[in-house]
XYZ file of C-alpha atoms in Angstrom:
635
model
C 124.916 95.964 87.777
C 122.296 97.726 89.644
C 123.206 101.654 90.059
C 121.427 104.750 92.012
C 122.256 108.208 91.405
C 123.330 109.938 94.518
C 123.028 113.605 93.165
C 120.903 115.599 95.769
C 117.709 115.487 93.671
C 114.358 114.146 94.587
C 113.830 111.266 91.935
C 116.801 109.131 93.455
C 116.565 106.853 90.068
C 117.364 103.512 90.102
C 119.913 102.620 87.229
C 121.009 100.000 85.163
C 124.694 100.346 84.290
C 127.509 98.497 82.799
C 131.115 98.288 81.571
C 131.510 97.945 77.461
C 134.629 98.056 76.242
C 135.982 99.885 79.208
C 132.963 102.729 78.884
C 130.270 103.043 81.265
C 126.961 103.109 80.220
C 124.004 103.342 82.111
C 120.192 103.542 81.632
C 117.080 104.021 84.097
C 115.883 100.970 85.959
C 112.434 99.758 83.569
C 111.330 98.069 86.587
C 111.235 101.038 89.004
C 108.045 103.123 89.152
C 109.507 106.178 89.631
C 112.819 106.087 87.309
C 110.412 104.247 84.830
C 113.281 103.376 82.516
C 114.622 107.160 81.326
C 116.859 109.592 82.908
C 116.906 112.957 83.068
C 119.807 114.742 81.293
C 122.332 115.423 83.892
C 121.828 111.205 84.368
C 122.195 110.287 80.902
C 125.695 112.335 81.012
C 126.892 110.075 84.162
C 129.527 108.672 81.944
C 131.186 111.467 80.467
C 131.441 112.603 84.346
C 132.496 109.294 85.461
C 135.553 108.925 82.517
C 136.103 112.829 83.261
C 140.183 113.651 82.612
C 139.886 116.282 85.613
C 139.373 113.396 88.454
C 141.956 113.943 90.563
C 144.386 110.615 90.825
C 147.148 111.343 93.544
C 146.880 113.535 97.116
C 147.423 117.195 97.059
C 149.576 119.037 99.617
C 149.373 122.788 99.257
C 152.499 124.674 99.052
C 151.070 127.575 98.344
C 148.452 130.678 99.332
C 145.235 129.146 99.435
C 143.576 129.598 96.256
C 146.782 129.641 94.031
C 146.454 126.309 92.793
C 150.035 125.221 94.039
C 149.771 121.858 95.407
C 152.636 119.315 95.071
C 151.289 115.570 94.533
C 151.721 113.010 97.647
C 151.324 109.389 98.588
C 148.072 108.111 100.336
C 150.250 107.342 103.085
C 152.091 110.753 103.679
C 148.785 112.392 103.086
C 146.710 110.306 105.880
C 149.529 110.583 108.451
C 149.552 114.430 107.987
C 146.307 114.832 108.308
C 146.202 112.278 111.351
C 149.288 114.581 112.559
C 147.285 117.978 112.409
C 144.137 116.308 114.041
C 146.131 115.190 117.033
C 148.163 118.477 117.130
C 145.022 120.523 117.109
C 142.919 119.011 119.459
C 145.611 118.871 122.166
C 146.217 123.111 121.416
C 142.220 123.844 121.139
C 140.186 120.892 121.748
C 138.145 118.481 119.977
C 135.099 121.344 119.377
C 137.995 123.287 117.110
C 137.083 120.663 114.969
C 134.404 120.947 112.281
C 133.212 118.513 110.047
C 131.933 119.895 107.010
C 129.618 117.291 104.667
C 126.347 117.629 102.909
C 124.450 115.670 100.310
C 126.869 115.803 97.489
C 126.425 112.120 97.293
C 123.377 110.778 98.888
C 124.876 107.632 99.417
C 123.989 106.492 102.991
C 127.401 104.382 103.853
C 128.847 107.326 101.915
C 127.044 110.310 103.135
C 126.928 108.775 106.913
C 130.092 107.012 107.866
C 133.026 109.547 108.456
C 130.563 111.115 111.358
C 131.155 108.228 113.199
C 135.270 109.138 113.397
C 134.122 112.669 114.006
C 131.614 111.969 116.728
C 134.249 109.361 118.355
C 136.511 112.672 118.875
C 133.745 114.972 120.345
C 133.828 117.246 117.268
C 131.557 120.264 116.082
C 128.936 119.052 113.452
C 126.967 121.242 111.119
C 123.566 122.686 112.098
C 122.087 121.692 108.241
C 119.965 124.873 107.272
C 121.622 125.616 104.149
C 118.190 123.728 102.010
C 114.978 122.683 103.251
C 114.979 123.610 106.972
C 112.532 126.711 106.897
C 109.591 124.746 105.304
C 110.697 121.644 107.699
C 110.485 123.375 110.695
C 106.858 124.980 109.082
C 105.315 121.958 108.077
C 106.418 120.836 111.943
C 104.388 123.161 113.164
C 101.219 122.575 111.096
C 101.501 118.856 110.434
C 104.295 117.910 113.186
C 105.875 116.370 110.453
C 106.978 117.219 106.359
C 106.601 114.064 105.323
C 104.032 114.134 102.864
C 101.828 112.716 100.412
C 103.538 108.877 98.879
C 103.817 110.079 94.749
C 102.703 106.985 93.860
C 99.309 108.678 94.891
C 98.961 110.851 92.454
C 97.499 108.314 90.408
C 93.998 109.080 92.738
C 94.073 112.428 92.164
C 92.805 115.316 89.992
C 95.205 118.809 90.400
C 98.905 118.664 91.358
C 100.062 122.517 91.881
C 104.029 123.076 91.571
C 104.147 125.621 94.178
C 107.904 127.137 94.089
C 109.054 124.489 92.325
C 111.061 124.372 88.728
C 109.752 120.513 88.868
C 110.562 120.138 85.036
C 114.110 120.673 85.693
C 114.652 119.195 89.374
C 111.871 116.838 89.694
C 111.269 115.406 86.118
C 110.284 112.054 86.634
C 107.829 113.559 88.916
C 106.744 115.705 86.805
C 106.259 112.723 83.945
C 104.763 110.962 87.040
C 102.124 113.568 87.239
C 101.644 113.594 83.354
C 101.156 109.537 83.098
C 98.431 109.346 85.729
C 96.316 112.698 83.890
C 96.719 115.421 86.272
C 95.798 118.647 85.910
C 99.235 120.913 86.454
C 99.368 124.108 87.736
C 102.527 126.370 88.883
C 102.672 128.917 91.604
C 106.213 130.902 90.924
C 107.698 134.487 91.068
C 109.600 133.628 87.227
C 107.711 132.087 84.433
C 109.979 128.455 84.663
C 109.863 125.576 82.473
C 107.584 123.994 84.731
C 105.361 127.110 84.209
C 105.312 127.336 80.677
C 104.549 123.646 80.645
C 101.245 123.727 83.138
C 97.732 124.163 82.594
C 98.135 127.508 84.634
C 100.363 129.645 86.324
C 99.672 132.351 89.080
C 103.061 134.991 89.119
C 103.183 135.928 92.575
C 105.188 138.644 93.398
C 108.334 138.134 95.884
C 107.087 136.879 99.655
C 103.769 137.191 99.051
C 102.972 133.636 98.862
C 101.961 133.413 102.118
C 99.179 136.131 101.148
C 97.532 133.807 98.408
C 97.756 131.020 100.349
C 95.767 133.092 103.077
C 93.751 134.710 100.271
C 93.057 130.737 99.178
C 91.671 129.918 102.524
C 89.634 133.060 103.008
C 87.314 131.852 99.756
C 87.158 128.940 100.702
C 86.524 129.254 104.785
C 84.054 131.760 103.259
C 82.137 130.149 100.435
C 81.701 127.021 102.798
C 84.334 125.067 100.119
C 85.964 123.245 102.911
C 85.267 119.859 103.926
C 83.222 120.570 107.670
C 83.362 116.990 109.057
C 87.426 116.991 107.793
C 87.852 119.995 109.608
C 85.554 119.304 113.213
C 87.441 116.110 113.637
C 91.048 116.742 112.643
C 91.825 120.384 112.666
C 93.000 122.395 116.089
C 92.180 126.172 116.123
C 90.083 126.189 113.154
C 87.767 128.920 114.565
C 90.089 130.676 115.289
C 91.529 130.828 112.093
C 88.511 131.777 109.911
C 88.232 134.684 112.261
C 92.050 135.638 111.638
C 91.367 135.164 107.645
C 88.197 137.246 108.199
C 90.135 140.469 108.489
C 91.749 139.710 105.178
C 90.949 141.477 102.280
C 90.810 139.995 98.724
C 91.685 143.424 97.593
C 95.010 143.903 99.569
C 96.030 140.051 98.501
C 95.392 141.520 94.851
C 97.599 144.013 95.505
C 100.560 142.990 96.797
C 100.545 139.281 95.211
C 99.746 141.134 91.416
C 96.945 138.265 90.939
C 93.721 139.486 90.196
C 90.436 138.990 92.628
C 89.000 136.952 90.529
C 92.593 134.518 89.657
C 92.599 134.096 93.859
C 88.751 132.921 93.703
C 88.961 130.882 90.427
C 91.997 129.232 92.352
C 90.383 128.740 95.548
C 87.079 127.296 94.036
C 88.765 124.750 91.751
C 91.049 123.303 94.015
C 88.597 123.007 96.832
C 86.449 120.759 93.772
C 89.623 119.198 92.743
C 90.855 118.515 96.014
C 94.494 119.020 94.798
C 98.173 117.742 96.185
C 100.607 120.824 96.685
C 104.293 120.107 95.705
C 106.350 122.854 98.186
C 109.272 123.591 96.799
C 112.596 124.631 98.200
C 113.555 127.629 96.668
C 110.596 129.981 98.104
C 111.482 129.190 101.668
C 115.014 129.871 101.574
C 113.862 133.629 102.186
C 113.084 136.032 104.997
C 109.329 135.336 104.271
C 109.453 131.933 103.598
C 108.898 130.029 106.804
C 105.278 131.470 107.007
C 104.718 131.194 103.491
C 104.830 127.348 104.085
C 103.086 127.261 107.055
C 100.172 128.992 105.464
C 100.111 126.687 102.150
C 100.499 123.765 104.290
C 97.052 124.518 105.562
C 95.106 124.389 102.079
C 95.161 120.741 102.293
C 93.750 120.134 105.314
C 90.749 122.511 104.481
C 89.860 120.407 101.605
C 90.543 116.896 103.458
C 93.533 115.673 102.151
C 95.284 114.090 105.302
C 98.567 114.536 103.893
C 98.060 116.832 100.572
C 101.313 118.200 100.130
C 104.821 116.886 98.948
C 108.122 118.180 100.340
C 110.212 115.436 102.067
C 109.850 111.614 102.372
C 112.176 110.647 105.097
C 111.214 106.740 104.856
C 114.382 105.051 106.752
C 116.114 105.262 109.578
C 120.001 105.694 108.855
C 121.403 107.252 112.194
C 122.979 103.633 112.733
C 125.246 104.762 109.859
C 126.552 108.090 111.709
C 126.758 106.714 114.510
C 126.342 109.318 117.132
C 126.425 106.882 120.000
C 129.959 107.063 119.951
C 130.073 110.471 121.351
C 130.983 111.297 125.037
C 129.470 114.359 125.398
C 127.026 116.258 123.214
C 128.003 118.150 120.188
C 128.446 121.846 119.548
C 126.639 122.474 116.399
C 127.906 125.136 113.831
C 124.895 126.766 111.891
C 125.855 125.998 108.280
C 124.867 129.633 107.235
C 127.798 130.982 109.650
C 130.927 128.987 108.539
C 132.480 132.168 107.945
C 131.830 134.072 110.892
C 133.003 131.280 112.987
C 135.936 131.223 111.051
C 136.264 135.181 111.898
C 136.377 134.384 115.488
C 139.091 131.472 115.227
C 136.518 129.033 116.600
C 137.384 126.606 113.554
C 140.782 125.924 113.182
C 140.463 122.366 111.434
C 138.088 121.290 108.504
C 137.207 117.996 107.225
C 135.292 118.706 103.897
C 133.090 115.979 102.078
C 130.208 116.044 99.762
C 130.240 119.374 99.397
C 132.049 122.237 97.695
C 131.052 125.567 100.705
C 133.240 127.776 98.057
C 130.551 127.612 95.627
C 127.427 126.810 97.504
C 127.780 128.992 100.118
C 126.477 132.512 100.249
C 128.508 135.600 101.101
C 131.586 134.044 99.254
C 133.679 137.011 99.592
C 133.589 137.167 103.533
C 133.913 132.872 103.139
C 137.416 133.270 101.391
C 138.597 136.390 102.909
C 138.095 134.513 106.398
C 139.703 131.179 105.062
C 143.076 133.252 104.107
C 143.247 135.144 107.236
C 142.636 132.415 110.036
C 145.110 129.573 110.719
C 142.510 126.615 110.014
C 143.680 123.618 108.646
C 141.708 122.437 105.827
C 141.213 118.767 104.209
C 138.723 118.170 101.008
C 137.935 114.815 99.944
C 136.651 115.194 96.501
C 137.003 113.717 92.498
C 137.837 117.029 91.383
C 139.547 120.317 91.681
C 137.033 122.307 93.225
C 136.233 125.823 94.232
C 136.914 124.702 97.910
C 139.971 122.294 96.922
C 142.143 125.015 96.277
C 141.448 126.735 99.821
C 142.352 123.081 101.140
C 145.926 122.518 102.537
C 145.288 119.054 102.228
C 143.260 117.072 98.803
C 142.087 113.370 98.611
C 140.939 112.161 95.472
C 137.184 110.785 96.296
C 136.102 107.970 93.640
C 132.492 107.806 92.337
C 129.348 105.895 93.617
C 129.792 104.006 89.912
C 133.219 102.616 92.369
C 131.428 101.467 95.796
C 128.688 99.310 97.365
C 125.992 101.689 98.993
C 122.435 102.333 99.156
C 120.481 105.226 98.604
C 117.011 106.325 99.769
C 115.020 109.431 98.674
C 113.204 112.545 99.522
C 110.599 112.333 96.943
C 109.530 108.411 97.060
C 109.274 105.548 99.061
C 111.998 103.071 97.554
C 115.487 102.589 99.026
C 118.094 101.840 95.819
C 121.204 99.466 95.530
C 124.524 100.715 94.095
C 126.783 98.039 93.755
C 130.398 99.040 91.979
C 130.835 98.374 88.465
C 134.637 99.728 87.934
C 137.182 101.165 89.615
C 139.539 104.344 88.386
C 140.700 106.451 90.557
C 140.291 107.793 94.434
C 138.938 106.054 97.685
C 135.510 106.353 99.244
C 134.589 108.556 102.022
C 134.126 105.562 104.495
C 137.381 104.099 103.131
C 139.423 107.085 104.053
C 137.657 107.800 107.196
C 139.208 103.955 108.583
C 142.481 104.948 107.000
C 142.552 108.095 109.463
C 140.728 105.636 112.346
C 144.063 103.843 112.032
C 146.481 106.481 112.048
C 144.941 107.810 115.036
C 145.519 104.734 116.445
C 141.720 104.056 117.701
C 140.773 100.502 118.171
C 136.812 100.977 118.280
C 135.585 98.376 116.077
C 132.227 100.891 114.692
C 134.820 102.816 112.933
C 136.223 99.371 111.129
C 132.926 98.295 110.026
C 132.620 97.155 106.252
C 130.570 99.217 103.760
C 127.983 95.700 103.659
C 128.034 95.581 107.333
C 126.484 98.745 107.948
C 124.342 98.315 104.545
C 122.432 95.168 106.184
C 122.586 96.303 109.955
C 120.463 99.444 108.286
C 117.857 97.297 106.197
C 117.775 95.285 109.283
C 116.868 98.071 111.252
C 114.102 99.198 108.952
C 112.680 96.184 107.876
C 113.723 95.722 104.441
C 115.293 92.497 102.709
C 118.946 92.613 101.619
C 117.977 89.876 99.613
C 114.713 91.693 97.535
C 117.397 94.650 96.896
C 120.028 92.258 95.433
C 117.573 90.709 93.148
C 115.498 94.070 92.278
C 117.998 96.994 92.870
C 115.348 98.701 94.964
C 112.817 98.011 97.449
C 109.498 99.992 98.734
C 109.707 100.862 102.366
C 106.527 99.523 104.001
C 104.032 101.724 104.679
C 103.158 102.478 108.259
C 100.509 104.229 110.327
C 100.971 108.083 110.461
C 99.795 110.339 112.765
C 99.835 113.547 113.047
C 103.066 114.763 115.435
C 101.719 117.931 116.887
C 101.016 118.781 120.416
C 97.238 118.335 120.191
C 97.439 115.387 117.783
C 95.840 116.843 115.026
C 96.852 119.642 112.108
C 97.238 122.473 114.168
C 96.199 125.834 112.074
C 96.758 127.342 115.929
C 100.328 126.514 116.171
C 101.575 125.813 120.016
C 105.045 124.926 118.511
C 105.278 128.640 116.317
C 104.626 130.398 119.343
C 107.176 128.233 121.618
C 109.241 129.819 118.853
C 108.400 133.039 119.124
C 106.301 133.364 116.552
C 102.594 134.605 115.548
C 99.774 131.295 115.910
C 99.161 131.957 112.106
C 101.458 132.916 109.646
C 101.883 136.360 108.885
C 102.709 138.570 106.202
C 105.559 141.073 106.156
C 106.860 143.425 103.629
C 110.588 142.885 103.314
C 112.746 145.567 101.397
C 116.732 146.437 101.034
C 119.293 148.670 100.120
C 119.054 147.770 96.607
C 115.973 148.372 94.125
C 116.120 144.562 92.620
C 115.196 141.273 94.432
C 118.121 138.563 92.823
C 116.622 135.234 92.692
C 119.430 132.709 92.509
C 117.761 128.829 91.663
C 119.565 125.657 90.082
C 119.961 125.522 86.677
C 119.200 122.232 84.541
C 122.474 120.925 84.053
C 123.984 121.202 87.176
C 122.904 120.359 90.617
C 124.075 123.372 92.792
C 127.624 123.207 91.749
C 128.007 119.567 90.275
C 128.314 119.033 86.427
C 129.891 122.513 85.639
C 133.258 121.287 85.286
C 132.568 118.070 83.578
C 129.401 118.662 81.320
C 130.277 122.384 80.815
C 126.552 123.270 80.306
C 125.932 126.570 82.126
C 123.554 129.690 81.504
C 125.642 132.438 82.792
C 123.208 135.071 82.281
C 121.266 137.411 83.942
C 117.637 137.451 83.833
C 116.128 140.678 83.536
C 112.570 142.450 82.898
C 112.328 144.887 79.722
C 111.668 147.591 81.999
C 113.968 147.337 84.625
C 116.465 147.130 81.855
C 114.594 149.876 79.605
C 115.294 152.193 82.936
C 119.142 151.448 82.814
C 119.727 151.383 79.053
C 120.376 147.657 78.782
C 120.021 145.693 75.521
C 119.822 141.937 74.767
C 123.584 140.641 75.182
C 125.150 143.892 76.799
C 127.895 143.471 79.601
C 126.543 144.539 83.064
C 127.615 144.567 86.179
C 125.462 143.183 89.213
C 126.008 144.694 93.056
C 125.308 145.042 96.323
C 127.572 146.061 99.874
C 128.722 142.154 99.524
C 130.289 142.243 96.163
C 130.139 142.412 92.466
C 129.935 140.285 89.548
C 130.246 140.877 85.605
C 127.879 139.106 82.842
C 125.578 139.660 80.172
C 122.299 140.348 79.861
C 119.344 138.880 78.736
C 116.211 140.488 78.738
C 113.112 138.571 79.643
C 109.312 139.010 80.501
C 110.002 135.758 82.715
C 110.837 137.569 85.082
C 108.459 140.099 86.565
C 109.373 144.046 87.350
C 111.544 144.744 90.208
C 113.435 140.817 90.020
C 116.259 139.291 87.926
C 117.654 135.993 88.259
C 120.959 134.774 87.753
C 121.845 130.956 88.046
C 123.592 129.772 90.913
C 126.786 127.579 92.261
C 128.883 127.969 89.549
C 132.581 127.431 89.885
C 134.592 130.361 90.124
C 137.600 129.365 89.333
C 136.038 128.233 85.338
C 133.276 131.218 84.979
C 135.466 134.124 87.190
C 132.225 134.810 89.231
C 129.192 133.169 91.274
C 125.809 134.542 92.067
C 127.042 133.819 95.900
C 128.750 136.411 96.046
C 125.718 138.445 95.936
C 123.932 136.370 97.915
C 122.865 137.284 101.909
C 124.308 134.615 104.852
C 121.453 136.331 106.790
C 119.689 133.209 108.554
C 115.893 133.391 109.534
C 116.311 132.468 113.725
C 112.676 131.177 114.234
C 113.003 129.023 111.831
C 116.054 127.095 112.921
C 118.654 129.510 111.173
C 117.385 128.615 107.539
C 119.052 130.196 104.874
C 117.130 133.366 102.881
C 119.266 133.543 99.859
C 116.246 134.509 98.198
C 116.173 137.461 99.933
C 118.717 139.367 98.558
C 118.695 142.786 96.744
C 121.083 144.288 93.836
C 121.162 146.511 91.240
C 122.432 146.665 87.882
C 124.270 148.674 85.452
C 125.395 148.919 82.004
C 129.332 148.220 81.174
């Protein structure tokens, strides 16, 4: 049977499973370019989570506080008709808006992922404003490019340099990575902590904390300067290019020394070679969930275009058209969207009082965990997860339905890295129903006869390849298929890459991006990435493969009297959590690192709740975990 992994991760491999002697086994697709026949670690585990004991099997009604872990067990039916009960109830009392559907990309799975909006659009309910991951550098490369859809990997084959640029790419792009490897590029990493990635490249500029956005102006500055850039590029496709080189005039190499902690002559080494290399820029996520981190990508979006690359940068590939599968057309009036970054606070105000959870686990993933819990116990919502396991957010729930796995359903999957769209077709079934399964169970105890919300999982499958071009047939005999390229233009007010950005200062904001010193309460910047094993919160229960400790320089920990393994205590206003130290030069002076998402209910603690729900505003209320301060102290 032909599988795809629906974790949120970029490679999206295409996978070869099957059932032996009632055990799963899977491998990577040898056909697909990408997967190229291995999996990363987290894949090669898929059966141990697959078989896991802790899938839940039966419903859960809570009967008691949330949290407590006091559920009594409950047939599908019961379950369904109370939930159908409280969605009726609560919409007559409050309205439909008091309703909040709360999904993300748990499982990437587009039937999966797509279909319950369609019940939840039908009633007129709130939907989630999605700035939680990428939207900063989206709403950047918007304003640049008009679009972040990037460079096709499969390019990378025709080039020289590929530069990891806030990206852990080893870890959460490593078929990528191996990608870049087999077709003989040159690697270099642009990060704040020395990474795997790092210590695997052919260089790597530290950068201190938001001043990426510097170097990537320093960057330009040589090469504006030293006449690096390609001139006919530029006169025929760049808008406000003058302009610019006037604005990066003013810049001095010193002051980018300075505050970056890169030498002069690192910035112009940098700046010289990839202007001769012409190289691709993989963006990563984790930078631009920060205060500064908008501007950051706006300005590193630019170093392609000075060296002619049309497209020169990676960050999202958003190759197919899947709004069929949501199905917002069922609406009757527009929806009221909740930032995701504010769950809490419109919890506060009783603006929430029911929540349909899917493909997601907010009690771990979500910042500012202490206000998210305290405002769950004191308001009157009514909560549903749909989930395999137990999780953090389960226990808040007053009502639990066991999800199955994507190993148990036909779907499809697409991918923000490449251009193929992968099959999943079900190989076994154990426990739980899928999320499009459930959400026509509740479609019929509401009593709503719209035929959209009956559709079958194939239906919408082939109405979506339909829509995009693609052959249900190819996929059935290949497991994947390559979405056709198309002409692509650039989708900015003047038509061409705007380095004088219309659409920033619609906004609000400065033409070109700017520099600003950011600083809190607390003397240490917390950095809070994924770890290898897990993606945000998924894997910790099942593969039990955590790093749990924090991250910090010799002389930050020299100045507080902390050793190698001693318990410390990390806090700020938001809360406090209790770990052990290791100390690291990976991490620079004034910065530690702790790991995030894990579950508190098996570790006891989670970096969120540290972290800041702050939200940067001009950039479409993107989350700035990144930008959060502590300190630390001996136990």
């Amino acid at each position: 049977m032909f599988s795809a992994c629906m974790r949120d991760c970029y490679d999206t491999c295409s996978m070869v499973s099957e059932l032996k002697n009632g055990r799963l086994r899977v491998r990577g697709n040898p056909e697909h370019p990408i997967t190229a026949g291995f999996l990363c670690p987290k894949g090669a585990l898929l059966p141990k989570w697959f078989h896991s004991e802790d899938r839940l099997r039966k419903p859960l009604i809570r009967i008691g506080e949330r949290g407590s872990e006091k559920f009594r067990e409950a047939s599908w039916e019961e379950a369904i008709d109370l939930v159908a009960g409280k969605l009726r109830e609560i919409i007559a009392r409050h309205g439909s808006e008091s309703v909040l559907v709360y999904q993300y990309a748990g499982d990437r799975g587009v039937v999966n992922y797509a279909f319950p909006l369609r019940l939840f659009h039908y009633l007129n309910a709130s939907t989630l404003d999605y700035g939680i991951c990428d939207r900063a550098g989206q709403e950047a490369l918007k304003d640049v490019y008009g679009t972040a859809v990037g460079l096709d990997p499969e390019e990378l084959k025709n080039q020289r340099l590929i530069i990891y640029w806030g990206i852990n790419a080893f870890w959460t792009n490593l078929h990528g990575f191996m990608l870049a490897r087999r077709s003989g590029l040159e690697i270099w990493t642009v990060d704040v902590a020395r990474t795997e990635t790092a210590k695997r490249s052919n260089r790597f500029f530290q950068v201190r904390p938001d001043t990426d956005v510097l170097l990537a102006l320093g960057v330009a500055k040589v090469i504006i300067e030293e006449g690096l850039y390609d001139r006919t590029f530029v006169r025929e496709n760049v808008y406000g290019f003058d302009e610019f080189r006037n604005y990066v005039k003013t810049l001095s190499l010193d002051y980018v020394s300075k505050e970056t902690g890169l030498s002069v002559e690192d910035i112009e080494v940098f700046a010289r070679e990839y202007a001769e290399k012409r190289g691709v820029i993989h963006i990563g996520y984790g930078f631009q969930r920060s205060l500064a981190g908008g501007e950051a990508v706006r300005a590193i979006a630019m170093l392609p275009a000075l060296v002619g690359h049309r497209f020169g940068f990676i960050y999202d590939m958003k190759t197919i058209d899947k709004s069929y599968a949501e199905g917002a057309f069922l609406r009757t009036r527009p929806a009221r969207r909740i930032p995701q970054m504010k769950l809490a606070e419109y919890l506060e105000k009783g603006d929430v009082k029911f929540l349909y959870v899917y493909n997601s686990n907010p009690l771990a993933s979500l910042p500012n965990q202490n206000r998210l819990r305290r405002a769950l116990k004191e308001s009157d919502v009514f909560v549903v997860t749909h989930d395999i396991f137990l999780t953090d957010t389960a226990l808040y729930s007053d009502v639990v339905l066991p999800a199955n796995t994507f190993f148990e359903r036909l779907d499809i999957a697409d991918s923000y890295y490449h251009c193929y769209v992968a099959l999943n077709e079900p190989v076994a079934k154990l426990y739980g129903k899928g999320n499009s399964e459930v959400t026509r169970l509740l479609a019929r105890a509401l009593g709503i006869k719209n035929p959209h919300l009956y559709e079958s999982d194939e239906e919408v499958i082939r109405k979506i390849l339909e829509l995009n071009g693609l052959s249900w047939e190819e996929l059935k005999r290949k497991g994947f298929v390559r979405v056709p390229e198309r002409p692509r233009k650039w989708k900015t007010p003047s038509g061409k890459i705007e380095f004088f950005s219309r659409r920033a200062i619609e906004r609000g904001l400065s033409p070109f991006p700017e520099y600003r010193r950011f600083s809190g309460k607390y003397p240490l910047r917390l950095l809070t990435p994924t770890y290898r094993m897990t993606i945000t919160s998924q894997y910790h229960n099942t593969y039990g493969m955590i790093d749990p400790y924090l991250y910090i320089n010799p002389a930050d920990a020299r100045e507080r009297g902390i050793e190698e393994g001693d318990e410390v205590e990390v806090f700020n206003d938001r809360g406090r959590v209790r770990t052990r130290a290791k100390v690291s030069e990976d991490v620079p002076r004034g910065v530690v690192l702790l790991y995030k998402a894990f579950w508190v209910s098996l570790l006891g603690w989670n970096a969120n709740f540290l972290t800041t729900d702050e939200t940067v505003q001009n950039y479409g209320n993107a989350s700035a975990y990144h930008s959060t301060w502590v300190d630390v102290k001996k136990v």
